[in-house]
GROMACS .gro file of N, CA and C in nm:
model
  525
    1MET      N    1   9.555  -9.934   2.906
    1MET     CA    2   9.590 -10.035   2.967
    1MET      C    3   9.660 -10.139   2.935
    2ARG      N    4   9.747 -10.204   2.975
    2ARG     CA    5   9.835 -10.303   2.938
    2ARG      C    6   9.795 -10.391   2.990
    3VAL      N    7   9.843 -10.561   2.901
    3VAL     CA    8   9.813 -10.685   2.996
    3VAL      C    9   9.896 -10.759   2.967
    4ILE      N   10   9.933 -10.845   3.005
    4ILE     CA   11  10.015 -10.970   3.044
    4ILE      C   12   9.960 -11.090   3.111
    5GLY      N   13   9.995 -11.222   3.055
    5GLY     CA   14   9.951 -11.331   3.095
    5GLY      C   15  10.064 -11.411   3.146
    6PHE      N   16   9.981 -11.522   3.213
    6PHE     CA   17  10.103 -11.580   3.326
    6PHE      C   18  10.040 -11.737   3.309
    7SER      N   19  10.098 -11.828   3.257
    7SER     CA   20  10.078 -11.934   3.217
    7SER      C   21  10.152 -12.034   3.283
    8GLY      N   22  10.094 -12.176   3.306
    8GLY     CA   23  10.182 -12.278   3.354
    8GLY      C   24  10.110 -12.377   3.418
    9TRP      N   25  10.169 -12.527   3.460
    9TRP     CA   26  10.110 -12.623   3.476
    9TRP      C   27  10.024 -12.612   3.614
   10SER      N   28   9.929 -12.630   3.670
   10SER     CA   29   9.859 -12.666   3.801
   10SER      C   30  10.012 -12.683   3.880
   11GLY      N   31   9.997 -12.597   4.017
   11GLY     CA   32  10.130 -12.661   4.082
   11GLY      C   33  10.241 -12.553   4.050
   12ALA      N   34  10.227 -12.504   3.982
   12ALA     CA   35  10.355 -12.403   3.966
   12ALA      C   36  10.360 -12.312   4.026
   13GLY      N   37  10.271 -12.215   4.074
   13GLY     CA   38  10.283 -12.134   4.179
   13GLY      C   39  10.278 -11.997   4.101
   14LYS      N   40  10.141 -12.018   4.017
   14LYS     CA   41  10.102 -11.875   3.931
   14LYS      C   42  10.018 -11.782   4.046
   15THR      N   43   9.984 -11.843   4.118
   15THR     CA   44   9.904 -11.777   4.217
   15THR      C   45   9.955 -11.725   4.279
   16THR      N   46  10.058 -11.761   4.368
   16THR     CA   47  10.148 -11.753   4.448
   16THR      C   48  10.208 -11.603   4.417
   17LEU      N   49  10.278 -11.618   4.294
   17LEU     CA   50  10.361 -11.519   4.230
   17LEU      C   51  10.300 -11.398   4.227
   18LEU      N   52  10.183 -11.412   4.153
   18LEU     CA   53  10.066 -11.302   4.148
   18LEU      C   54  10.032 -11.250   4.295
   19VAL      N   55  10.018 -11.322   4.387
   19VAL     CA   56  10.012 -11.232   4.530
   19VAL      C   57  10.120 -11.169   4.535
   20LYS      N   58  10.213 -11.205   4.549
   20LYS     CA   59  10.348 -11.160   4.580
   20LYS      C   60  10.386 -11.001   4.466
   21LEU      N   61  10.362 -11.015   4.326
   21LEU     CA   62  10.368 -10.932   4.234
   21LEU      C   63  10.253 -10.823   4.249
   22ILE      N   64  10.143 -10.814   4.322
   22ILE     CA   65  10.060 -10.722   4.267
   22ILE      C   66  10.080 -10.620   4.341
   23PRO      N   67  10.144 -10.629   4.507
   23PRO     CA   68  10.169 -10.531   4.594
   23PRO      C   69  10.262 -10.437   4.543
   24LEU      N   70  10.365 -10.496   4.452
   24LEU     CA   71  10.496 -10.448   4.409
   24LEU      C   72  10.457 -10.345   4.260
   25LEU      N   73  10.360 -10.378   4.209
   25LEU     CA   74  10.301 -10.290   4.110
   25LEU      C   75  10.227 -10.195   4.158
   26LYS      N   76  10.179 -10.233   4.250
   26LYS     CA   77  10.065 -10.108   4.334
   26LYS      C   78  10.168 -10.014   4.399
   27ALA      N   79  10.268 -10.054   4.437
   27ALA     CA   80  10.386  -9.988   4.510
   27ALA      C   81  10.421  -9.874   4.412
   28ARG      N   82  10.423  -9.889   4.296
   28ARG     CA   83  10.484  -9.836   4.160
   28ARG      C   84  10.370  -9.719   4.129
   29GLY      N   85  10.272  -9.725   4.191
   29GLY     CA   86  10.153  -9.629   4.157
   29GLY      C   87  10.086  -9.690   4.056
   30LEU      N   88  10.060  -9.831   4.021
   30LEU     CA   89   9.995  -9.907   3.914
   30LEU      C   90   9.863  -9.943   3.956
   31SER      N   91   9.736  -9.927   3.909
   31SER     CA   92   9.649  -9.982   3.942
   31SER      C   93   9.630 -10.118   3.866
   32VAL      N   94   9.583 -10.220   3.931
   32VAL     CA   95   9.615 -10.337   3.856
   32VAL      C   96   9.479 -10.457   3.913
   33SER      N   97   9.422 -10.539   3.789
   33SER     CA   98   9.356 -10.606   3.795
   33SER      C   99   9.381 -10.753   3.770
   34THR      N  100   9.318 -10.826   3.778
   34THR     CA  101   9.363 -10.986   3.742
   34THR      C  102   9.208 -11.058   3.705
   35LEU      N  103   9.253 -11.146   3.592
   35LEU     CA  104   9.149 -11.245   3.525
   35LEU      C  105   9.190 -11.338   3.578
   36LYS      N  106   9.088 -11.444   3.656
   36LYS     CA  107   9.213 -11.568   3.608
   36LYS      C  108   9.081 -11.710   3.590
   37HIS      N  109   9.115 -11.790   3.511
   37HIS     CA  110   9.071 -11.897   3.465
   37HIS      C  111   9.053 -12.044   3.533
   38ALA      N  112   8.955 -12.070   3.546
   38ALA     CA  113   8.906 -12.197   3.649
   38ALA      C  114   8.894 -12.330   3.491
   39HIS      N  115   8.943 -12.386   3.539
   39HIS     CA  116   8.912 -12.535   3.501
   39HIS      C  117   8.798 -12.647   3.518
   40HIS      N  118   8.750 -12.581   3.604
   40HIS     CA  119   8.636 -12.672   3.654
   40HIS      C  120   8.511 -12.614   3.713
   41ALA      N  121   8.388 -12.645   3.748
   41ALA     CA  122   8.309 -12.539   3.790
   41ALA      C  123   8.323 -12.469   3.932
   42PHE      N  124   8.286 -12.362   3.960
   42PHE     CA  125   8.343 -12.310   4.098
   42PHE      C  126   8.229 -12.209   4.124
   43ASP      N  127   8.219 -12.186   4.238
   43ASP     CA  128   8.104 -12.098   4.320
   43ASP      C  129   8.203 -12.026   4.378
   44ILE      N  130   8.167 -11.867   4.391
   44ILE     CA  131   8.186 -11.798   4.481
   44ILE      C  132   8.108 -11.764   4.604
   45ASP      N  133   8.009 -11.824   4.561
   45ASP     CA  134   7.881 -11.805   4.654
   45ASP      C  135   7.855 -11.939   4.737
   46ARG      N  136   7.764 -11.930   4.855
   46ARG     CA  137   7.726 -12.033   4.949
   46ARG      C  138   7.606 -12.084   4.929
   47PRO      N  139   7.577 -12.212   4.989
   47PRO     CA  140   7.427 -12.200   4.996
   47PRO      C  141   7.397 -12.140   5.168
   48GLY      N  142   7.281 -12.085   5.154
   48GLY     CA  143   7.224 -12.030   5.266
   48GLY      C  144   7.228 -11.891   5.278
   49LYS      N  145   7.286 -11.856   5.171
   49LYS     CA  146   7.319 -11.691   5.137
   49LYS      C  147   7.160 -11.666   5.032
   50ASP      N  148   7.144 -11.533   5.032
   50ASP     CA  149   7.048 -11.469   4.975
   50ASP      C  150   7.070 -11.502   4.844
   51SER      N  151   7.215 -11.450   4.797
   51SER     CA  152   7.251 -11.453   4.646
   51SER      C  153   7.247 -11.590   4.619
   52PHE      N  154   7.278 -11.685   4.692
   52PHE     CA  155   7.278 -11.830   4.631
   52PHE      C  156   7.156 -11.875   4.594
   53GLU      N  157   7.078 -11.846   4.676
   53GLU     CA  158   6.933 -11.880   4.677
   53GLU      C  159   6.864 -11.798   4.534
   54HIS      N  160   6.890 -11.687   4.506
   54HIS     CA  161   6.816 -11.630   4.421
   54HIS      C  162   6.910 -11.681   4.294
   55ARG      N  163   7.049 -11.738   4.272
   55ARG     CA  164   7.060 -11.766   4.155
   55ARG      C  165   7.047 -11.954   4.110
   56SER      N  166   7.010 -12.011   4.267
   56SER     CA  167   6.952 -12.153   4.247
   56SER      C  168   6.755 -12.120   4.212
   57ALA      N  169   6.709 -11.985   4.265
   57ALA     CA  170   6.563 -12.035   4.196
   57ALA      C  171   6.572 -11.993   4.044
   58GLY      N  172   6.702 -11.956   3.992
   58GLY     CA  173   6.721 -11.936   3.818
   58GLY      C  174   6.728 -11.789   3.802
   59ALA      N  175   6.772 -11.674   3.875
   59ALA     CA  176   6.821 -11.579   3.818
   59ALA      C  177   6.970 -11.589   3.721
   60ARG      N  178   6.952 -11.499   3.595
   60ARG     CA  179   7.039 -11.531   3.512
   60ARG      C  180   7.177 -11.434   3.592
   61GLU      N  181   7.167 -11.306   3.652
   61GLU     CA  182   7.280 -11.274   3.662
   61GLU      C  183   7.216 -11.235   3.836
   62VAL      N  184   7.326 -11.210   3.911
   62VAL     CA  185   7.278 -11.163   4.080
   62VAL      C  186   7.418 -11.101   4.095
   63LEU      N  187   7.400 -10.976   4.112
   63LEU     CA  188   7.470 -10.841   4.186
   63LEU      C  189   7.459 -10.820   4.343
   64VAL      N  190   7.595 -10.882   4.399
   64VAL     CA  191   7.554 -10.839   4.544
   64VAL      C  192   7.659 -10.723   4.568
   65ALA      N  193   7.638 -10.610   4.645
   65ALA     CA  194   7.666 -10.505   4.641
   65ALA      C  195   7.673 -10.452   4.807
   66SER      N  196   7.793 -10.385   4.850
   66SER     CA  197   7.794 -10.335   4.990
   66SER      C  198   7.888 -10.193   4.954
   67SER      N  199   7.918 -10.158   5.101
   67SER     CA  200   7.970 -10.026   5.074
   67SER      C  201   8.148 -10.087   5.057
   68GLN      N  202   8.178 -10.176   5.059
   68GLN     CA  203   8.336 -10.237   5.046
   68GLN      C  204   8.355 -10.319   4.909
   69ARG      N  205   8.250 -10.344   4.821
   69ARG     CA  206   8.254 -10.402   4.711
   69ARG      C  207   8.132 -10.471   4.658
   70TRP      N  208   8.164 -10.509   4.558
   70TRP     CA  209   8.063 -10.583   4.481
   70TRP      C  210   8.103 -10.673   4.378
   71ALA      N  211   8.006 -10.776   4.350
   71ALA     CA  212   8.047 -10.887   4.260
   71ALA      C  213   7.913 -10.959   4.194
   72LEU      N  214   7.970 -10.939   4.065
   72LEU     CA  215   7.843 -11.001   3.970
   72LEU      C  216   7.853 -11.141   3.936
   73MET      N  217   7.754 -11.226   3.963
   73MET     CA  218   7.749 -11.391   3.923
   73MET      C  219   7.666 -11.377   3.781
   74HIS      N  220   7.705 -11.430   3.701
   74HIS     CA  221   7.638 -11.462   3.557
   74HIS      C  222   7.657 -11.593   3.542
   75GLU      N  223   7.540 -11.656   3.553
   75GLU     CA  224   7.521 -11.824   3.480
   75GLU      C  225   7.493 -11.819   3.343
   76LEU      N  226   7.578 -11.868   3.273
   76LEU     CA  227   7.566 -11.950   3.153
   76LEU      C  228   7.495 -12.030   3.080
   77ASP      N  229   7.410 -12.005   2.972
   77ASP     CA  230   7.364 -12.109   2.934
   77ASP      C  231   7.411 -12.158   2.806
   78GLY      N  232   7.517 -12.095   2.759
   78GLY     CA  233   7.599 -12.171   2.628
   78GLY      C  234   7.716 -12.183   2.660
   79PRO      N  235   7.792 -12.175   2.550
   79PRO     CA  236   7.986 -12.183   2.589
   79PRO      C  237   8.047 -12.112   2.683
   80GLU      N  238   8.144 -12.121   2.696
   80GLU     CA  239   8.267 -12.008   2.820
   80GLU      C  240   8.245 -11.899   2.711
   81PRO      N  241   8.278 -11.792   2.784
   81PRO     CA  242   8.299 -11.670   2.719
   81PRO      C  243   8.472 -11.670   2.675
   82SER      N  244   8.493 -11.617   2.548
   82SER     CA  245   8.653 -11.592   2.523
   82SER      C  246   8.714 -11.476   2.600
   83LEU      N  247   8.831 -11.505   2.623
   83LEU     CA  248   8.916 -11.443   2.647
   83LEU      C  249   8.887 -11.308   2.600
   84ALA      N  250   8.886 -11.262   2.487
   84ALA     CA  251   8.856 -11.124   2.484
   84ALA      C  252   8.730 -11.078   2.500
   85GLU      N  253   8.610 -11.155   2.511
   85GLU     CA  254   8.523 -11.112   2.581
   85GLU      C  255   8.510 -11.066   2.747
   86LEU      N  256   8.582 -11.174   2.820
   86LEU     CA  257   8.627 -11.143   2.937
   86LEU      C  258   8.700 -11.068   2.986
   87VAL      N  259   8.803 -11.014   2.902
   87VAL     CA  260   8.893 -10.827   2.902
   87VAL      C  261   8.777 -10.770   2.873
   88GLY      N  262   8.704 -10.766   2.791
   88GLY     CA  263   8.628 -10.628   2.760
   88GLY      C  264   8.541 -10.605   2.840
   89ARG      N  265   8.508 -10.682   2.920
   89ARG     CA  266   8.419 -10.661   3.076
   89ARG      C  267   8.485 -10.598   3.189
   90MET      N  268   8.647 -10.607   3.155
   90MET     CA  269   8.706 -10.568   3.268
   90MET      C  270   8.726 -10.390   3.286
   91SER      N  271   8.700 -10.338   3.410
   91SER     CA  272   8.711 -10.210   3.416
   91SER      C  273   8.860 -10.128   3.360
   92PRO      N  274   8.894 -10.026   3.289
   92PRO     CA  275   9.006  -9.975   3.260
   92PRO      C  276   9.108  -9.998   3.409
   93VAL      N  277   9.216 -10.018   3.363
   93VAL     CA  278   9.295 -10.027   3.490
   93VAL      C  279   9.464 -10.021   3.412
   94ASP      N  280   9.580  -9.989   3.481
   94ASP     CA  281   9.688  -9.962   3.399
   94ASP      C  282   9.757 -10.115   3.373
   95LEU      N  283   9.722 -10.205   3.470
   95LEU     CA  284   9.783 -10.332   3.387
   95LEU      C  285   9.663 -10.453   3.452
   96LEU      N  286   9.641 -10.517   3.332
   96LEU     CA  287   9.576 -10.625   3.404
   96LEU      C  288   9.628 -10.774   3.380
   97LEU      N  289   9.656 -10.861   3.475
   97LEU     CA  290   9.733 -10.983   3.474
   97LEU      C  291   9.653 -11.090   3.479
   98ILE      N  292   9.683 -11.167   3.376
   98ILE     CA  293   9.567 -11.303   3.339
   98ILE      C  294   9.646 -11.428   3.378
   99GLU      N  295   9.575 -11.487   3.459
   99GLU     CA  296   9.626 -11.638   3.504
   99GLU      C  297   9.568 -11.728   3.447
  100GLY      N  298   9.612 -11.820   3.362
  100GLY     CA  299   9.580 -11.921   3.301
  100GLY      C  300   9.574 -11.891   3.162
  101PHE      N  301   9.454 -11.958   3.122
  101PHE     CA  302   9.429 -11.928   2.936
  101PHE      C  303   9.559 -11.967   2.877
  102LYS      N  304   9.593 -12.053   2.923
  102LYS     CA  305   9.748 -12.074   2.857
  102LYS      C  306   9.740 -12.127   2.676
  103ARG      N  307   9.611 -12.164   2.669
  103ARG     CA  308   9.619 -12.209   2.467
  103ARG      C  309   9.545 -12.079   2.436
  104GLN      N  310   9.566 -11.967   2.478
  104GLN     CA  311   9.504 -11.852   2.423
  104GLN      C  312   9.643 -11.793   2.353
  105GLU      N  313   9.597 -11.686   2.277
  105GLU     CA  314   9.741 -11.630   2.202
  105GLU      C  315   9.739 -11.490   2.235
  106HIS      N  316   9.771 -11.460   2.404
  106HIS     CA  317   9.795 -11.318   2.427
  106HIS      C  318   9.955 -11.373   2.463
  107VAL      N  319  10.044 -11.220   2.526
  107VAL     CA  320  10.162 -11.239   2.535
  107VAL      C  321  10.156 -11.313   2.686
  108LYS      N  322  10.256 -11.403   2.712
  108LYS     CA  323  10.254 -11.468   2.840
  108LYS      C  324  10.395 -11.482   2.907
  109ILE      N  325  10.406 -11.493   3.042
  109ILE     CA  326  10.543 -11.531   3.135
  109ILE      C  327  10.485 -11.679   3.159
  110GLU      N  328  10.587 -11.770   3.124
  110GLU     CA  329  10.555 -11.906   3.184
  110GLU      C  330  10.580 -11.932   3.336
  111VAL      N  331  10.498 -12.006   3.430
  111VAL     CA  332  10.583 -12.003   3.582
  111VAL      C  333  10.600 -12.145   3.554
  112HIS      N  334  10.712 -12.164   3.608
  112HIS     CA  335  10.755 -12.324   3.585
  112HIS      C  336  10.830 -12.374   3.754
  113ARG      N  337  10.781 -12.476   3.796
  113ARG     CA  338  10.839 -12.538   3.880
  113ARG      C  339  10.875 -12.675   3.878
  114ALA      N  340  11.046 -12.672   3.877
  114ALA     CA  341  11.061 -12.834   3.861
  114ALA      C  342  11.021 -12.937   3.925
  115ALA      N  343  10.994 -12.900   4.088
  115ALA     CA  344  10.914 -13.046   4.140
  115ALA      C  345  10.816 -13.086   4.098
  116ASN      N  346  10.721 -13.017   4.002
  116ASN     CA  347  10.628 -13.050   3.922
  116ASN      C  348  10.648 -13.212   3.808
  117GLY      N  349  10.776 -13.190   3.760
  117GLY     CA  350  10.804 -13.278   3.676
  117GLY      C  351  10.713 -13.275   3.536
  118LYS      N  352  10.687 -13.157   3.559
  118LYS     CA  353  10.635 -13.146   3.402
  118LYS      C  354  10.714 -13.076   3.284
  119PRO      N  355  10.707 -13.039   3.166
  119PRO     CA  356  10.760 -13.010   3.043
  119PRO      C  357  10.751 -12.861   3.062
  120LEU      N  358  10.835 -12.788   3.028
  120LEU     CA  359  10.814 -12.633   2.986
  120LEU      C  360  10.713 -12.624   2.865
  121ILE      N  361  10.656 -12.541   2.867
  121ILE     CA  362  10.532 -12.509   2.747
  121ILE      C  363  10.614 -12.387   2.665
  122HIS      N  364  10.712 -12.302   2.696
  122HIS     CA  365  10.736 -12.222   2.592
  122HIS      C  366  10.784 -12.265   2.472
  123GLY      N  367  10.853 -12.400   2.438
  123GLY     CA  368  10.888 -12.440   2.304
  123GLY      C  369  10.760 -12.486   2.182
  124GLU      N  370  10.642 -12.511   2.286
  124GLU     CA  371  10.509 -12.519   2.228
  124GLU      C  372  10.454 -12.392   2.186
  125ASP      N  373  10.452 -12.277   2.236
  125ASP     CA  374  10.367 -12.167   2.239
  125ASP      C  375  10.490 -12.033   2.220
  126GLU      N  376  10.468 -11.966   2.105
  126GLU     CA  377  10.532 -11.882   2.068
  126GLU      C  378  10.520 -11.704   2.133
  127THR      N  379  10.394 -11.746   2.198
  127THR     CA  380  10.341 -11.616   2.266
  127THR      C  381  10.428 -11.632   2.416
  128ILE      N  382  10.443 -11.701   2.450
  128ILE     CA  383  10.554 -11.664   2.601
  128ILE      C  384  10.641 -11.621   2.560
  129ARG      N  385  10.674 -11.511   2.649
  129ARG     CA  386  10.827 -11.433   2.584
  129ARG      C  387  10.948 -11.433   2.749
  130ALA      N  388  10.890 -11.516   2.859
  130ALA     CA  389  10.974 -11.509   2.961
  130ALA      C  390  10.946 -11.599   3.025
  131LEU      N  391  11.068 -11.661   3.124
  131LEU     CA  392  11.037 -11.793   3.225
  131LEU      C  393  11.031 -11.734   3.334
  132VAL      N  394  10.936 -11.771   3.441
  132VAL     CA  395  10.991 -11.757   3.587
  132VAL      C  396  11.012 -11.901   3.654
  133SER      N  397  11.091 -11.911   3.719
  133SER     CA  398  11.162 -12.113   3.751
  133SER      C  399  11.245 -12.076   3.868
  134ASP      N  400  11.239 -12.186   3.880
  134ASP     CA  401  11.360 -12.217   4.018
  134ASP      C  402  11.470 -12.326   3.919
  135LEU      N  403  11.442 -12.316   3.779
  135LEU     CA  404  11.537 -12.443   3.704
  135LEU      C  405  11.679 -12.331   3.733
  136ALA      N  406  11.775 -12.441   3.789
  136ALA     CA  407  11.906 -12.417   3.766
  136ALA      C  408  12.012 -12.345   3.665
  137ALA      N  409  11.937 -12.434   3.545
  137ALA     CA  410  12.000 -12.362   3.432
  137ALA      C  411  11.903 -12.349   3.320
  138PRO      N  412  11.830 -12.258   3.320
  138PRO     CA  413  11.689 -12.198   3.254
  138PRO      C  414  11.727 -12.207   3.098
  139PRO      N  415  11.620 -12.221   3.029
  139PRO     CA  416  11.654 -12.242   2.883
  139PRO      C  417  11.742 -12.083   2.811
  140ALA      N  418  11.811 -12.094   2.708
  140ALA     CA  419  11.899 -11.961   2.684
  140ALA      C  420  11.817 -11.915   2.579
  141GLY      N  421  11.822 -11.771   2.572
  141GLY     CA  422  11.740 -11.709   2.478
  141GLY      C  423  11.604 -11.660   2.488
  142LEU      N  424  11.566 -11.681   2.631
  142LEU     CA  425  11.459 -11.671   2.679
  142LEU      C  426  11.450 -11.562   2.816
  143PRO      N  427  11.448 -11.487   2.839
  143PRO     CA  428  11.464 -11.398   2.945
  143PRO      C  429  11.396 -11.450   3.073
  144HIS      N  430  11.454 -11.463   3.181
  144HIS     CA  431  11.403 -11.540   3.307
  144HIS      C  432  11.436 -11.468   3.412
  145ALA      N  433  11.373 -11.495   3.518
  145ALA     CA  434  11.332 -11.474   3.647
  145ALA      C  435  11.325 -11.593   3.750
  146HIS      N  436  11.430 -11.605   3.894
  146HIS     CA  437  11.373 -11.685   3.952
  146HIS      C  438  11.238 -11.673   4.044
  147LEU      N  439  11.203 -11.788   4.051
  147LEU     CA  440  11.073 -11.741   4.113
  147LEU      C  441  11.062 -11.645   4.237
  148ASP      N  442  11.169 -11.640   4.315
  148ASP     CA  443  11.208 -11.577   4.443
  148ASP      C  444  11.274 -11.395   4.377
  149ASP      N  445  11.275 -11.397   4.303
  149ASP     CA  446  11.363 -11.264   4.249
  149ASP      C  447  11.205 -11.164   4.218
  150MET      N  448  11.140 -11.139   4.308
  150MET     CA  449  11.027 -11.054   4.251
  150MET      C  450  11.063 -10.909   4.184
  151ALA      N  451  11.215 -10.901   4.191
  151ALA     CA  452  11.222 -10.750   4.154
  151ALA      C  453  11.257 -10.791   3.989
  152ARG      N  454  11.295 -10.888   3.962
  152ARG     CA  455  11.322 -10.934   3.811
  152ARG      C  456  11.204 -10.944   3.772
  153VAL      N  457  11.126 -11.002   3.837
  153VAL     CA  458  10.952 -11.044   3.804
  153VAL      C  459  10.905 -10.904   3.732
  154THR      N  460  10.898 -10.817   3.852
  154THR     CA  461  10.834 -10.702   3.843
  154THR      C  462  10.899 -10.603   3.667
  155GLU      N  463  11.022 -10.643   3.690
  155GLU     CA  464  11.085 -10.593   3.545
  155GLU      C  465  11.030 -10.612   3.423
  156LEU      N  466  11.012 -10.783   3.415
  156LEU     CA  467  10.975 -10.887   3.310
  156LEU      C  468  10.833 -10.837   3.303
  157VAL      N  469  10.769 -10.796   3.370
  157VAL     CA  470  10.584 -10.773   3.356
  157VAL      C  471  10.572 -10.620   3.300
  158LEU      N  472  10.652 -10.550   3.347
  158LEU     CA  473  10.677 -10.427   3.287
  158LEU      C  474  10.684 -10.395   3.135
  159GLU      N  475  10.813 -10.449   3.104
  159GLU     CA  476  10.845 -10.472   2.958
  159GLU      C  477  10.809 -10.536   2.898
  160LEU      N  478  10.713 -10.663   2.932
  160LEU     CA  479  10.636 -10.707   2.820
  160LEU      C  480  10.515 -10.689   2.793
  161ALA      N  481  10.442 -10.663   2.915
  161ALA     CA  482  10.303 -10.633   2.892
  161ALA      C  483  10.261 -10.514   2.777
  162GLN      N  484  10.130 -10.593   2.731
  162GLN     CA  485  10.131 -10.529   2.555
  162GLN      C  486  10.022 -10.426   2.589
  163PRO      N  487   9.956 -10.324   2.509
  163PRO     CA  488   9.852 -10.254   2.512
  163PRO      C  489   9.770 -10.346   2.482
  164LEU      N  490   9.598 -10.270   2.537
  164LEU     CA  491   9.496 -10.363   2.539
  164LEU      C  492   9.472 -10.404   2.380
  165GLU      N  493   9.473 -10.286   2.299
  165GLU     CA  494   9.477 -10.307   2.179
  165GLU      C  495   9.537 -10.429   2.104
  166GLU      N  496   9.657 -10.436   2.146
  166GLU     CA  497   9.721 -10.549   2.049
  166GLU      C  498   9.657 -10.664   2.077
  167THR      N  499   9.649 -10.670   2.251
  167THR     CA  500   9.625 -10.781   2.298
  167THR      C  501   9.463 -10.829   2.233
  168LEU      N  502   9.361 -10.751   2.208
  168LEU     CA  503   9.252 -10.795   2.166
  168LEU      C  504   9.292 -10.823   2.031
  169ALA      N  505   9.362 -10.768   1.972
  169ALA     CA  506   9.383 -10.798   1.816
  169ALA      C  507   9.443 -10.929   1.811
  170ARG      N  508   9.523 -10.985   1.904
  170ARG     CA  509   9.558 -11.127   1.898
  170ARG      C  510   9.457 -11.211   1.934
  171LEU      N  511   9.403 -11.193   2.002
  171LEU     CA  512   9.274 -11.270   2.068
  171LEU      C  513   9.137 -11.298   1.950
  172LYS      N  514   9.144 -11.211   1.882
  172LYS     CA  515   8.996 -11.188   1.783
  172LYS      C  516   9.068 -11.281   1.666
  173PRO      N  517   8.936 -11.383   1.602
  173PRO     CA  518   8.987 -11.434   1.474
  173PRO      C  519   8.990 -11.341   1.373
  174PRO      N  520   9.051 -11.374   1.241
  174PRO     CA  521   9.057 -11.286   1.172
  174PRO      C  522   8.952 -11.274   1.103
  175CYS      N  523   8.910 -11.172   1.040
  175CYS     CA  524   8.773 -11.160   0.949
  175CYS      C  525   8.781 -11.212   0.778
   0.00000   0.00000   0.00000
């Protein structure tokens, strides 16, 4: 399994980019999974559904399964799990795409949209190895793809994705 992250400010287009990228990677015969960070409380369940009622009643985990998919919801009593812990919960695939977790130490591609008016992150983060943006003059020395050049984005992902073991070694604090 290989891993690559995508970081950038909210509204930069990370999710839009991944939604375009995943089918291109799958067309190359790769199995792909994603791991997304949410900065706020979120819920994939709805009031009135049995699984919601189970969680509301105090179940620590609720697994919902059908012939099409399954989902496991785990309620937290303590701190947010580390990225290394979350990656360790993922089933093996050819490529794991991580959205968010911009302060973590995994190899990342920055997604930047000029209209956001936010500064580039790469100058403060040595783990950013490429930039995908709509900038007319991207910074020199950093591999770049335009937000609409999905062929180039795909090349960057395949070139920069790191083996799982290297990613986990970066994420774990030294002993």
